[in-house]
Coordinates of C-alpha atoms in Angstrom, one line a residue:
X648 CA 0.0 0.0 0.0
X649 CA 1.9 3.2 -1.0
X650 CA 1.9 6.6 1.2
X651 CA -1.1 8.1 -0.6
X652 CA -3.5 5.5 0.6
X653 CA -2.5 5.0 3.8
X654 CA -2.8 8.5 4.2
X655 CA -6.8 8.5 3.0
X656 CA -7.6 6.0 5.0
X657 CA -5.4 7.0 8.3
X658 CA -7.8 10.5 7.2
X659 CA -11.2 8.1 6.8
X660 CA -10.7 6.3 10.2
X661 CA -10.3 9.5 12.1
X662 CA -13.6 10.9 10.5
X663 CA -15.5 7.6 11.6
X664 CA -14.2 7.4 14.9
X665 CA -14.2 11.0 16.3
X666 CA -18.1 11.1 15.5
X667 CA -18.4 7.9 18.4
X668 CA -17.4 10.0 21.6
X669 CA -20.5 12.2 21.9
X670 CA -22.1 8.3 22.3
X671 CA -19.9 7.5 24.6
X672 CA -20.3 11.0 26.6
X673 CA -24.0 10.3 26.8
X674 CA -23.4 6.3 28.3
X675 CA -21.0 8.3 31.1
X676 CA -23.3 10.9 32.2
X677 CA -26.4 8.5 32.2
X678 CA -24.4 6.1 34.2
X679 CA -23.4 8.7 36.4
X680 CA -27.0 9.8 37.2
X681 CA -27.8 6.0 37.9
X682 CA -25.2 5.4 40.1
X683 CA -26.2 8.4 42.2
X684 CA -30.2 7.3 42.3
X685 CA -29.0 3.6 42.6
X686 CA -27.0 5.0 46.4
X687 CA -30.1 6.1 47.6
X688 CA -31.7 2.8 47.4
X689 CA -32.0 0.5 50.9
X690 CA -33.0 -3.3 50.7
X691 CA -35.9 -4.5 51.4
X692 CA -37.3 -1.0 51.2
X693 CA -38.6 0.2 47.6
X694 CA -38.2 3.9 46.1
X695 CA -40.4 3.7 43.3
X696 CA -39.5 7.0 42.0
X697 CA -35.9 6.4 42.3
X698 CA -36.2 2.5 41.0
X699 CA -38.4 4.1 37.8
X700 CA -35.9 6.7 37.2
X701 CA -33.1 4.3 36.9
X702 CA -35.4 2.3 34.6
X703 CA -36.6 5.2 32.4
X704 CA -33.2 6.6 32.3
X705 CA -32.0 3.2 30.8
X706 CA -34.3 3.1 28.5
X707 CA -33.3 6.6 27.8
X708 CA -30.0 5.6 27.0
X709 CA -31.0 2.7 25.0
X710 CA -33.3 4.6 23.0
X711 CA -30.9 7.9 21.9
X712 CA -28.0 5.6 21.5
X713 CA -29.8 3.6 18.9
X714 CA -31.4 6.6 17.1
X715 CA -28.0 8.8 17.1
X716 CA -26.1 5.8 15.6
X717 CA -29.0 5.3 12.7
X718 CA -30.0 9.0 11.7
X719 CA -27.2 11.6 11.0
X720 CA -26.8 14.7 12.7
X721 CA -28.1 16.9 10.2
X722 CA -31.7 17.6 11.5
X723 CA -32.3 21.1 12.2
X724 CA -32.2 21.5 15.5
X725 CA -29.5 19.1 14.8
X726 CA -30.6 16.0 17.0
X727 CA -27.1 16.2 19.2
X728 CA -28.6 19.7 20.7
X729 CA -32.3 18.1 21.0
X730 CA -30.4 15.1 23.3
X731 CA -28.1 17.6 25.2
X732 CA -31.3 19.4 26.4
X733 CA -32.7 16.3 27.2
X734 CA -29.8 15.5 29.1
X735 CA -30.0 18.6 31.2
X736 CA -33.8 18.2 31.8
X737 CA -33.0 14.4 33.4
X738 CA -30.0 15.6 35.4
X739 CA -32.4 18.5 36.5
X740 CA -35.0 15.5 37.9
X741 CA -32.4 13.3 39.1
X742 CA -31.3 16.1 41.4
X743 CA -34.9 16.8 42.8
X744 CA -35.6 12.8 43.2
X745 CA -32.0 12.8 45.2
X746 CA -33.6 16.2 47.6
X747 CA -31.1 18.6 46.4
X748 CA -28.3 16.5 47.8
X749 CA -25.2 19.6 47.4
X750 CA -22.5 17.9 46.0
X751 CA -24.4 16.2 43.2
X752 CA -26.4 19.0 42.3
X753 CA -23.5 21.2 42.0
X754 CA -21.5 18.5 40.1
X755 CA -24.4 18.1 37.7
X756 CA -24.8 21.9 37.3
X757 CA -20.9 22.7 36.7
X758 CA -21.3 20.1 34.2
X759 CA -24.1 21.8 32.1
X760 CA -22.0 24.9 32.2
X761 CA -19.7 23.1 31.2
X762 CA -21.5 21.2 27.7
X763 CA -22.6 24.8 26.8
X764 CA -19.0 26.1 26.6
X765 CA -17.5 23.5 24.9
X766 CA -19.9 22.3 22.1
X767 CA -22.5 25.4 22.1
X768 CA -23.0 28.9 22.2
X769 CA -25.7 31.6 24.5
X770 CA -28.6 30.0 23.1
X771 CA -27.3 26.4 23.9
X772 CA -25.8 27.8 27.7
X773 CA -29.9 29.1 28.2
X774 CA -31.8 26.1 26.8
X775 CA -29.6 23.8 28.9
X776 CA -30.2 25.6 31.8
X777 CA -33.7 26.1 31.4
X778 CA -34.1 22.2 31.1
X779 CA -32.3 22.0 34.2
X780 CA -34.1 23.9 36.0
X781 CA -38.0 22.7 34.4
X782 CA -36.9 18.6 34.8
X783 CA -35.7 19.9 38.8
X784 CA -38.8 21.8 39.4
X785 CA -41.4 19.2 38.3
X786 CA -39.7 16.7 40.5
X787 CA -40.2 18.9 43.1
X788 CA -43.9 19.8 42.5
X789 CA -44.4 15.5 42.7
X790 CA -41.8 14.9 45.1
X791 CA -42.0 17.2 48.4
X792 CA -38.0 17.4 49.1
X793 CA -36.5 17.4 53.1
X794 CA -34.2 20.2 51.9
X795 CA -31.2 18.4 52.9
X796 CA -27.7 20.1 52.3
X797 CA -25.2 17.6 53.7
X798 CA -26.8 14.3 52.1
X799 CA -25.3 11.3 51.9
X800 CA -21.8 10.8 51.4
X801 CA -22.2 7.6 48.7
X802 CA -24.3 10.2 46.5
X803 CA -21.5 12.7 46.4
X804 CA -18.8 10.2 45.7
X805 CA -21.1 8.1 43.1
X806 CA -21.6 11.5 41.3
X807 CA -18.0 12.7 41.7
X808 CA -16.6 9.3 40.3
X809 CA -19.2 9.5 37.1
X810 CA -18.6 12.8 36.3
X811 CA -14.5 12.1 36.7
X812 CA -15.0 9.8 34.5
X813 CA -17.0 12.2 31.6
X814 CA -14.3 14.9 32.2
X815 CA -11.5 12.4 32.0
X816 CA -12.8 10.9 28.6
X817 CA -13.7 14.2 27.3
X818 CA -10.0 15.2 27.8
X819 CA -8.9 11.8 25.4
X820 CA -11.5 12.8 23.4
X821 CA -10.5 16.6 22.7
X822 CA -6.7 15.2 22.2
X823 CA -7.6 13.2 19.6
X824 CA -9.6 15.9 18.0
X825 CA -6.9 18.4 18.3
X826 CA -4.1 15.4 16.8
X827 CA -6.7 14.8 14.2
X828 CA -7.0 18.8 13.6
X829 CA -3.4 19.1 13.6
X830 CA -3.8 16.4 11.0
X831 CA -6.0 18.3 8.6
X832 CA -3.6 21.7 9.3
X833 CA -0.7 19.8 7.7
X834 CA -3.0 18.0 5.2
X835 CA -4.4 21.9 4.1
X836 CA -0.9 23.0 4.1
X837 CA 1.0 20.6 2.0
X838 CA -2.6 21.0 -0.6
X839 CA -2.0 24.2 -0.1
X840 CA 1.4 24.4 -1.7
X841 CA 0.6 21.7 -4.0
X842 CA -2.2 24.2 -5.5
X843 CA 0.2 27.0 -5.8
X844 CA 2.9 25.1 -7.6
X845 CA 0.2 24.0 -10.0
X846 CA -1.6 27.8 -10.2
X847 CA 2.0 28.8 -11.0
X848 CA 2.6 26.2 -13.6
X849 CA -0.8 26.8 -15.1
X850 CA 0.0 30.7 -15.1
X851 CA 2.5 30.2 -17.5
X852 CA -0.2 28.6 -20.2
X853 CA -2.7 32.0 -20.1
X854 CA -2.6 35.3 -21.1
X855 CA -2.6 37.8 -18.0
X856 CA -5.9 39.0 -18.4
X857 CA -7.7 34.8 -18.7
X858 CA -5.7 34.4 -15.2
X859 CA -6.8 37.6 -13.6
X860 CA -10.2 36.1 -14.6
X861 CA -10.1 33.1 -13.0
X862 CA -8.8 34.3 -9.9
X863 CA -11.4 36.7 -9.3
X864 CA -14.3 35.5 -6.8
X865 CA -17.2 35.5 -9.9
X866 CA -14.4 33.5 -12.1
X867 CA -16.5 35.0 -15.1
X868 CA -14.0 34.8 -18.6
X869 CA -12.8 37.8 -19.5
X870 CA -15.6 40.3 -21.9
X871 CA -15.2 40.8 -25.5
X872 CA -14.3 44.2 -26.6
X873 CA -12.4 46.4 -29.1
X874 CA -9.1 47.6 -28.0
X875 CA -6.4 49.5 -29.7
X876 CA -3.4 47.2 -29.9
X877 CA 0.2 47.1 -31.7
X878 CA 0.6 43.5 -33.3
X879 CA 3.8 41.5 -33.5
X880 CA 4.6 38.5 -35.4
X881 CA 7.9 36.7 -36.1
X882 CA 9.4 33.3 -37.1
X883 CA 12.6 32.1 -37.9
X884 CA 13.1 32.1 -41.6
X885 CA 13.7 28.4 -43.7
X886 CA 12.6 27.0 -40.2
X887 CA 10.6 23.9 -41.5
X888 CA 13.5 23.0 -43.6
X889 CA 16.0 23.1 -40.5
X890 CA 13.2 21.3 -39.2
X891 CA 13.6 18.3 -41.9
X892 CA 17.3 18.2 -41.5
X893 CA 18.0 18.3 -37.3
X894 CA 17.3 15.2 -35.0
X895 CA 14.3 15.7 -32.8
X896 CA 16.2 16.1 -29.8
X897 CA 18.7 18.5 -31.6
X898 CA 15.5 20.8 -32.8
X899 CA 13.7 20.6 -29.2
X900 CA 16.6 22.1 -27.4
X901 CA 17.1 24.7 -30.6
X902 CA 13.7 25.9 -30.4
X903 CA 13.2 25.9 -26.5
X904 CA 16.0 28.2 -26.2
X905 CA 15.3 30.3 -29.0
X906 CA 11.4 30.8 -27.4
X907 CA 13.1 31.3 -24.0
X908 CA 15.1 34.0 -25.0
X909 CA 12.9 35.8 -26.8
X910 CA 10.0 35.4 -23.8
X911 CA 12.6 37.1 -21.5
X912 CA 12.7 40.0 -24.1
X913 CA 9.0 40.1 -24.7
X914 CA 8.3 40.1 -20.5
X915 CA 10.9 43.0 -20.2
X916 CA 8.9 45.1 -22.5
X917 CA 5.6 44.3 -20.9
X918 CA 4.3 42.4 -23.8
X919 CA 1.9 39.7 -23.4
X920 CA 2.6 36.6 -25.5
X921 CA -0.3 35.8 -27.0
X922 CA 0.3 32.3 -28.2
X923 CA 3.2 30.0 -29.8
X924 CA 3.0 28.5 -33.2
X925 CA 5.9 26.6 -33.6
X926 CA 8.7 28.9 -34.4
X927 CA 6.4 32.1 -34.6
X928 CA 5.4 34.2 -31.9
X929 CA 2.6 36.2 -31.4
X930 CA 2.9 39.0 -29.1
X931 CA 0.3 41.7 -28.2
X932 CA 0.4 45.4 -27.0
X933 CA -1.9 47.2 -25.0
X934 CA -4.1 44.4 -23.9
X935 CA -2.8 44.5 -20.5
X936 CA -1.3 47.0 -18.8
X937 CA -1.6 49.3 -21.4
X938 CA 0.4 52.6 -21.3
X939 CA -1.5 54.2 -24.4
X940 CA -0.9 54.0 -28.0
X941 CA 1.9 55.6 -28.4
X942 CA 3.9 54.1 -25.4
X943 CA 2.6 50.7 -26.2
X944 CA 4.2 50.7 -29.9
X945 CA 7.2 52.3 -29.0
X946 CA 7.8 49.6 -26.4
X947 CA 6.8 47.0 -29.4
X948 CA 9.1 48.5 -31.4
X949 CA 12.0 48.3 -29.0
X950 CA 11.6 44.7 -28.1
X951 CA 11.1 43.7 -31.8
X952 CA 14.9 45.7 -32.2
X953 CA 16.2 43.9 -29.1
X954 CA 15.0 40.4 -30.4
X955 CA 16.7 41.0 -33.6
X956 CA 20.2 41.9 -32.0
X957 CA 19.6 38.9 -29.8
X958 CA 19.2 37.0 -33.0
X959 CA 22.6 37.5 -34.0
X960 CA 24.0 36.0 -30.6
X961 CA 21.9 33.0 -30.5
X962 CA 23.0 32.8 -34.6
X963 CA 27.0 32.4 -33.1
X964 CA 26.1 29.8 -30.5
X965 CA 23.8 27.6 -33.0
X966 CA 26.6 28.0 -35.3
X967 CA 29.5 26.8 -32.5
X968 CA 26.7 23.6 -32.2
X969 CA 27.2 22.6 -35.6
X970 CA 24.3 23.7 -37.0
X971 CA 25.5 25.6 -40.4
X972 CA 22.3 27.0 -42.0
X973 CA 22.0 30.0 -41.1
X974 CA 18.6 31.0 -38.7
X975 CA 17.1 34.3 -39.1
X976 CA 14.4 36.1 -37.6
X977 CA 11.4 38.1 -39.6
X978 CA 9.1 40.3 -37.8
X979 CA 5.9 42.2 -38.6
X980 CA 4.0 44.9 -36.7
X981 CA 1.0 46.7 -36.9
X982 CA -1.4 48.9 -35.3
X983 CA -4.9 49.7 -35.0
X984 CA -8.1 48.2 -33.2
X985 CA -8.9 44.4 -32.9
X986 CA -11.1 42.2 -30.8
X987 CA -10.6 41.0 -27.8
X988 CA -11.9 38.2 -26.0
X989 CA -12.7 34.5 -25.6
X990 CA -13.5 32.2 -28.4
X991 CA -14.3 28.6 -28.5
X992 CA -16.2 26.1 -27.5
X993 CA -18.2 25.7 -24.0
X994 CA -15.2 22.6 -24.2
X995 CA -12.7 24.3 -25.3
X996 CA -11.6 28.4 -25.4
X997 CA -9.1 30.6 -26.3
X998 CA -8.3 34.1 -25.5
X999 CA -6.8 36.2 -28.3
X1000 CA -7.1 39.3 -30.5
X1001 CA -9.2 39.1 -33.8
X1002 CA -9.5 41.4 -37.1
X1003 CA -8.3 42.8 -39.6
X1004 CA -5.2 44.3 -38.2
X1005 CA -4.0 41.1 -36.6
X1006 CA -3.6 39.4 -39.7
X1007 CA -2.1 42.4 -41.5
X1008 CA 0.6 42.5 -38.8
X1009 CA 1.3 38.8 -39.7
X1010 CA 1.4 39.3 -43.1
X1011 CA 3.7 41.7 -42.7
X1012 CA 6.2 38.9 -41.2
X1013 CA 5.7 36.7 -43.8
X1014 CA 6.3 39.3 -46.6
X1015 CA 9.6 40.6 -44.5
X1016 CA 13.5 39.5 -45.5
X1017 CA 15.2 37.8 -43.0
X1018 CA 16.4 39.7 -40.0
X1019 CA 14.0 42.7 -41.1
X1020 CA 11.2 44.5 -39.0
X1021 CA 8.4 45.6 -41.1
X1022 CA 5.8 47.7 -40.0
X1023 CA 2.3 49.6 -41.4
X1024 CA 2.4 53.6 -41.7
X1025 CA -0.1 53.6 -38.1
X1026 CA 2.9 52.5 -36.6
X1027 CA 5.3 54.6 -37.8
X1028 CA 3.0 57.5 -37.1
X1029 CA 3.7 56.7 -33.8
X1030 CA 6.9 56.2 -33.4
X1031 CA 9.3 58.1 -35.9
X1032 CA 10.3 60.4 -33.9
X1033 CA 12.6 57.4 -31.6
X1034 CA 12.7 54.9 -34.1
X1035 CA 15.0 55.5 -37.6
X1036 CA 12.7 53.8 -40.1
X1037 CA 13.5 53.3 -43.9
X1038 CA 10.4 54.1 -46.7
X1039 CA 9.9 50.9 -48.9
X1040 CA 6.9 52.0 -50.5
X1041 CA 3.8 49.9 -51.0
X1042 CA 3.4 46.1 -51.1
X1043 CA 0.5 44.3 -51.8
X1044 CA -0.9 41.3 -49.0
X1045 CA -2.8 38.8 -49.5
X1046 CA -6.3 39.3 -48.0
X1047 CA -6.1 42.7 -48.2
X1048 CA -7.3 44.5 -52.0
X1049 CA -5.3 47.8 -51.4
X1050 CA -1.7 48.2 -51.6
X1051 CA 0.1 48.3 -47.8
X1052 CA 2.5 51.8 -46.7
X1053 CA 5.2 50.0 -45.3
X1054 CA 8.5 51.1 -43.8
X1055 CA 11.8 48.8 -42.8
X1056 CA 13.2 49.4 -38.9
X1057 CA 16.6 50.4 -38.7
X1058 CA 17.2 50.9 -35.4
X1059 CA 16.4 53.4 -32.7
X1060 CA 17.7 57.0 -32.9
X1061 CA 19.3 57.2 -29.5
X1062 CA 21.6 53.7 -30.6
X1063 CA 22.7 55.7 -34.0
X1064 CA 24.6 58.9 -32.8
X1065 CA 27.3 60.1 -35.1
X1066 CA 27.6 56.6 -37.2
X1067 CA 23.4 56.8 -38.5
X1068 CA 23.5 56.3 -42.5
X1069 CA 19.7 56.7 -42.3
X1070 CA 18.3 59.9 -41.9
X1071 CA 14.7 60.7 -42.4
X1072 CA 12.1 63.8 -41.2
X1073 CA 9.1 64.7 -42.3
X1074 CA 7.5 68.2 -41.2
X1075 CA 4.9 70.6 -42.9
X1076 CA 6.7 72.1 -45.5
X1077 CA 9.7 70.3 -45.4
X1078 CA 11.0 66.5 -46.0
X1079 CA 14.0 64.9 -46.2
X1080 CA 15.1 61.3 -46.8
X1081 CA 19.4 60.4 -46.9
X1082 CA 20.2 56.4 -47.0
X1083 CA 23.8 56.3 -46.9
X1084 CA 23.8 52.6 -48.3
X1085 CA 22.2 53.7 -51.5
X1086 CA 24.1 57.0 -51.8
X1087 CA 26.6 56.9 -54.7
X1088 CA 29.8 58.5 -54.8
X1089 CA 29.8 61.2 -58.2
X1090 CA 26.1 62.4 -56.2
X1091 CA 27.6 63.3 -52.7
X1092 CA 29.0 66.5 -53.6
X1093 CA 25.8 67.6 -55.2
X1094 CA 23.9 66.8 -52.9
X1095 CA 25.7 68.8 -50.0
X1096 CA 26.2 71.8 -52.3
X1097 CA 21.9 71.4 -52.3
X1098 CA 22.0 70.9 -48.6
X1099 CA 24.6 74.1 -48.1
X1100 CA 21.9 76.1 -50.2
X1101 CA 19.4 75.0 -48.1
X1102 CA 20.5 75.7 -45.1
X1103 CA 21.5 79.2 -46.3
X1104 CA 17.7 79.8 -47.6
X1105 CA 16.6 79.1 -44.3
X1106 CA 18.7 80.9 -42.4
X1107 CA 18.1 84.0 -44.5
X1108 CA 14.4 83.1 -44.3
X1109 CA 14.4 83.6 -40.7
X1110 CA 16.2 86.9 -40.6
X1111 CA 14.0 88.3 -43.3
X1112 CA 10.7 87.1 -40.8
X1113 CA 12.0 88.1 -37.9
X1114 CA 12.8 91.8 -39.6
X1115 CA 8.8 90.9 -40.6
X1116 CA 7.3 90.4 -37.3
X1117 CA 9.7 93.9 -36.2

């Protein structure tokens, strides 16, 4: 029998046995209220009312014992608190068919206190002691008492033993509650961590906003709506050929670490991954933790430029592993407003981003060269002024019956400085585009004698508007 099962049924025969004790509770305090009748009885002489108490109370005994072991405790009064009044209201009568013997009656009455405490609350403390009090006063209203306040002597220690013996097997029975409480603690714990190991494992499989919603209380999936997002697609270039050509162990540890490293640059962006296809990544901004538009596509922009110079490293180390073909990576952004929500089956859902600039953005990837970053001209409206970006003109996707503005990433501005061949700005009334790597020799000096006489017309222009405005 292995560890798990001993420990359900170590769990199952705790929960069956614990139930017993009230049982037992009820066959000590009976016994205890017989044994102080039975020393008030004297041979040949007959108490009738003390011989038909002991009887009745037998029969008592007999009677809840056999119904608390067939019917659960689940009546309402639950029948453990009908039986504890009845208790009271017979040691109430056995005290006024013993004549208010002191020591008994006080034994008997410390112990009702005591019941109420333990296993009820106000109510319980009051109905106990108002059952008390009605079984001792109809006793009395029969049964004319001498008002004795010594009594007998075997009363007292009959009384005192049975009651010893309820308090003594009330204390076993509260230290195997508290083991088998102790018990539960350290089963909760131990489920406890077990369910956060698995909530963080599961974490990893949804999108931010699915968890969020399944954490909060109403666990209600997240709503559909529009958002404004920025798109971003890539894959590795030739990938599925690689694919033929590696051993399935070989391509496992190529593509885990690839998606590894490029998770880490995705998560210190604040991009949310929307899903994994393969080699290609989908990766959404402004779903969560949007920072606005703008913010949201500079930040795509950045990690799109950060994968890319990543690329290079990872293309060294593959190389060092034998692998010769050379692995490039082909992104594709875009920006504008999709739908977001959950779609599937009541058996099966997914939560993504729908429309028509989702799949624009991904055409964009598949229509880019190796190791180039494409993007539409709503993202480049947002972003030109941090990003250097190259004009390629128009290209025409499929799914889409208009020609497509694109413009190639270079790199950002701040990571150009002094050494940028690309130089680009568009204003109202002025535009300028330089690309160094296209620039031929015989056209450099005519084109800075242009830019001299530029900056000489515009110079002059200010001086003559300044002398305007004077």
């Amino acid at each position: 029998m292995n560890k798990t099962t001993e420990f359900a049924n170590s769990t199952s025969n705790q929960a069956q046995e614990l139930p017993e004790y009230p049982l037992y509770f009820r066959i000590l305090l009976c016994f205890s209220m017989i044994g102080t009748l039975a020393t008030g009885l004297q041979w040949p002489e007959v108490d009738y009312l003390r011989s038909g108490a002991i009887i009745g109370l037998l029969a008592y005994l007999y009677a809840t014992y056999s119904l608390q072991k067939r019917l659960r405790d689940d009546t309402n009064p639950p029948l453990s608190v009908i039986l504890g009044t009845l208790d009271s209201f017979f040691m109430g009568a056995c005290i006024g068919i013993i004549e208010l013997s002191l020591l008994p009656a006080i034994l008997f009455w410390i112990l009702i206190q005591f019941n109420a405490i333990t296993s009820g609350g106000q109510q319980k403390w009051l109905r106990d002691n108002i059952a008390y009090f009605v079984g001792l006063g109809l006793v009395l209203l029969i049964r004319e008492p001498d008002w004795s306040v010594s009594g007998r002597l075997e009363m007292g220690v009959a009384g005192l033993i049975g009651i010893a013996a309820y308090f003594c097997a009330y204390g076993v029975y509260t230290k195997k509650r508290l083991e088998s409480l102790d018990f539960e603690h350290q089963k909760l714990l131990k489920d406890q961590t077990t369910h956060k190991l698995r909530s963080y494992q599961l974490s990893r499989y949804l999108p931010p906003p699915v968890w969020k919603a399944i954490n909060r209380e109403n666990s209600k999936p997240p709503p559909t709506q529009r958002k404004k997002l920025t798109c971003f697609f890539s894959d590795i270039k030739d990938f599925s050929v690689l694919a033929e050509e590696l051993e399935a162990e070989t391509l496992t540890d190529l593509l885990n670490n690839y998606l590894t490293e490029m998770s880490k640059i995705v998560e210190e962006h604040g991009g949310t991954i929307d899903k994994f296809m393969g080699d290609a990544i989908m990766v959404l901004f402004g779903d969560n933790d949007s920072k606005g538009a703008k913010a949201d596509c500079r930040r795509c922009l950045a990690m799109a430029i950060a994968m890319r110079k990543r690329m290079k490293v990872l293309q060294q180390q593959w190389r060092n592993q034998g692998i010769s073909r050379p692995l490039s990576i082909r992104m594709g952004i875009n920006t504008g407003y999709c739908t977001v929500g959950t779609f599937g089956t009541r058996h099966h859902l997914d939560y993504t981003a729908l429309g028509a600039h989702v799949n624009l953005a991904s055409r964009l990837e598949s229509a880019a060269s190796p190791g180039e970053i494409l993007i539409t001209h709503e993202s480049w409206s947002l972003i030109k002024d941090v990003v250097l970006c190259q004009d390629k003109g128009e290209i025409t996707v499929k799914g889409f019956s208009h020609p497509i503005k694109v413009y190639q990433v270079i790199d950002l501005r701040k990571n150009l400085g002094k050494q940028q061949n690309y130089i680009e700005e568009n204003t109202e009334g002025f535009a300028m585009h330089l690309d160094m790597d296209k620039l031929r020799n015989y056209d450099r000096e005519r084109i800075i004698k242009t830019l001299e006489s530029a900056v000489t017309t515009l110079k002059g222009q200010d001086i003559i508007s300044i002398k305007k405005d004077l």
